[in-house]
Structures are given as structure tokens and as C-alpha cells.
XYZ file of C-alpha atoms in Angstrom:
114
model
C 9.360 -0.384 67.479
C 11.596 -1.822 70.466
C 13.988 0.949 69.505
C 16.049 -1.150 68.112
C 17.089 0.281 64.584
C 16.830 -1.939 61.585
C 20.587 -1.588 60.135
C 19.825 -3.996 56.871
C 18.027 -1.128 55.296
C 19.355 1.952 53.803
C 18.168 5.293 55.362
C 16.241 8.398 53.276
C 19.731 9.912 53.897
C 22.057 7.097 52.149
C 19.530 7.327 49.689
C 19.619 11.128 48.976
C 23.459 11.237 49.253
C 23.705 8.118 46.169
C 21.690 10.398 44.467
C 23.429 13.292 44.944
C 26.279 11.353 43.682
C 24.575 9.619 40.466
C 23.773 13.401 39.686
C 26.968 15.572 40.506
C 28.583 12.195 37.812
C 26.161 12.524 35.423
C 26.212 16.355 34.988
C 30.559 16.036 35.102
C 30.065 13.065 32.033
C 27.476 15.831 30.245
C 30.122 18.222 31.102
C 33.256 16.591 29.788
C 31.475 15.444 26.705
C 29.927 18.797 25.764
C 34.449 19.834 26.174
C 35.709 16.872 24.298
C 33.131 17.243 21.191
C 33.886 21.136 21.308
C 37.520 20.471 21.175
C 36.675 17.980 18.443
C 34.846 20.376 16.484
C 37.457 23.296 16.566
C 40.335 20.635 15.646
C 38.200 19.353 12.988
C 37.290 22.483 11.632
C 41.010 23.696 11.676
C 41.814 20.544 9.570
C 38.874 20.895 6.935
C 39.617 24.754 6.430
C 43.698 23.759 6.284
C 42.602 21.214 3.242
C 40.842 23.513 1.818
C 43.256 26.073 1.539
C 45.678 24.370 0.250
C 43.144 22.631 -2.631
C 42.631 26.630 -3.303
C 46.366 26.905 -3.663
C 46.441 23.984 -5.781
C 44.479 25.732 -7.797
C 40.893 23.625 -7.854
C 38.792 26.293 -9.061
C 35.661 24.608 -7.401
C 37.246 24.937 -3.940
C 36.570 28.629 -3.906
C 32.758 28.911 -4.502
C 31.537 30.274 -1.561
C 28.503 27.403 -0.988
C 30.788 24.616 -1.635
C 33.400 26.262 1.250
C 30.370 27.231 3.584
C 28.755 23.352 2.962
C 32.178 21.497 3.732
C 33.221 23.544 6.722
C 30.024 22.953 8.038
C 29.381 19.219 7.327
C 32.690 17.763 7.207
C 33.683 18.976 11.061
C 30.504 17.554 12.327
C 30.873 14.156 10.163
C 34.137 13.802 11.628
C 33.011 14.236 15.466
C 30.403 11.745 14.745
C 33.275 9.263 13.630
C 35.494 10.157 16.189
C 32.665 9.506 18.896
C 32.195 6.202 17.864
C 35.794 5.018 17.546
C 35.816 6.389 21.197
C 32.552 4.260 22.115
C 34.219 1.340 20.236
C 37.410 2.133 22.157
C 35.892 2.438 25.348
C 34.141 -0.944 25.184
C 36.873 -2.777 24.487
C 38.682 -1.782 27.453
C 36.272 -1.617 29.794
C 34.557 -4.067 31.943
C 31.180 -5.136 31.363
C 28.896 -4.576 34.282
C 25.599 -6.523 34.914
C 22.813 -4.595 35.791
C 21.758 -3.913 39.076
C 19.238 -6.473 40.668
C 15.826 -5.237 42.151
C 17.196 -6.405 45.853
C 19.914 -4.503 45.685
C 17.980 -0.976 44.040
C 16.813 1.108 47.752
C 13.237 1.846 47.601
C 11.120 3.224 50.590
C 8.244 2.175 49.856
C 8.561 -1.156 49.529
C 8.190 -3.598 52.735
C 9.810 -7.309 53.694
């Protein structure tokens, strides 16, 4: 070339460093997620074991096989997460803006010539 640099196009090095940044969010939204639904879990399992003892103290004589407690604490926490996650997604949509997709002109690809 003239040695004039072409300044429409994105370098290698805007390109590495919007990846860099697509993967640092991605692995923080991973991150936060794996928190929240372990937070969810213990909260949930607090709850289920809570109801249970008092149906025990109640006297429900079915409440204290020991197959029927393991199957509820186990189930019941991870039904609930799965509920909670969607009123979050449902939640989440609501409030937040739409975006379009991004068009192929404005996606950065080397390999591809004017």
C-alpha cells in the first residue's frame, strides 16, 4: 500500500481485545449463575427440611420414612430452583430491552475483502 492505513476496518488487535471481553462476560454470567442457583439451592433446601420438620412435629407419620425424607429433600430444592429460574427469565425480559441481532456488516471478520 501507499502507507496510508485503512482506519474503516477493525485491526486483529480490536478484534482479540472484543473477544477477550465477550469471554472474561461470559465466564462472570457462568460464574454468577453457578452462585445464585447455589444460594437457591441451600435456601430451598433450608425451607423443604424446615416443612418437614414441623409436618414430623405435627405428627404425619409418613413424614419420617427415611425414602420419602431423602426423595423430597432432594427433588423439591431442585424443583424450586427450576421455578425460581424462570420467574427470573420471565422477570428479566420484561424489564429489559430487546436487542436486534447483530448485522453481518457490522460482525469483524479478517478474511473477508470489500
Amino acid at each position: 500500500m501507499s502507507g496510508i492505513e485503512d482506519k474503516s476496518r477493525p485491526t486483529l488487535a480490536a478484534a482479540n481485545s472484543d473477544d477477550e471481553h465477550a469471554l472474561t462476560a461470559g465466564c462472570l454470567f457462568s460464574l454468577g449463575s453457578a452462585l445464585v442457583t447455589g444460594m437457591l439451592l441451600f435456601i430451598n433446601g433450608s425451607l423443604v427440611l424446615a416443612i418437614l420438620k414441623v409436618l414430623d412435629a405435627a405428627g404425619l407419620t409418613w413424614v419420617t420414612h427415611q425414602g420419602f425424607s431423602q426423595f423430597v429433600l432432594f427433588v423439591f430444592p431442585v424443583a424450586l430452583v427450576v421455578v425460581e429460574w424462570l420467574m427470573i427469565d420471565y422477570v428479566r425480559t420484561r424489564f429489559h430491552s430487546h436487542r436486534t441481532p447483530l448485522s453481518d456488516a457490522t460482525v469483524f471478520d479478517p478474511t473477508r475483502r470489500k
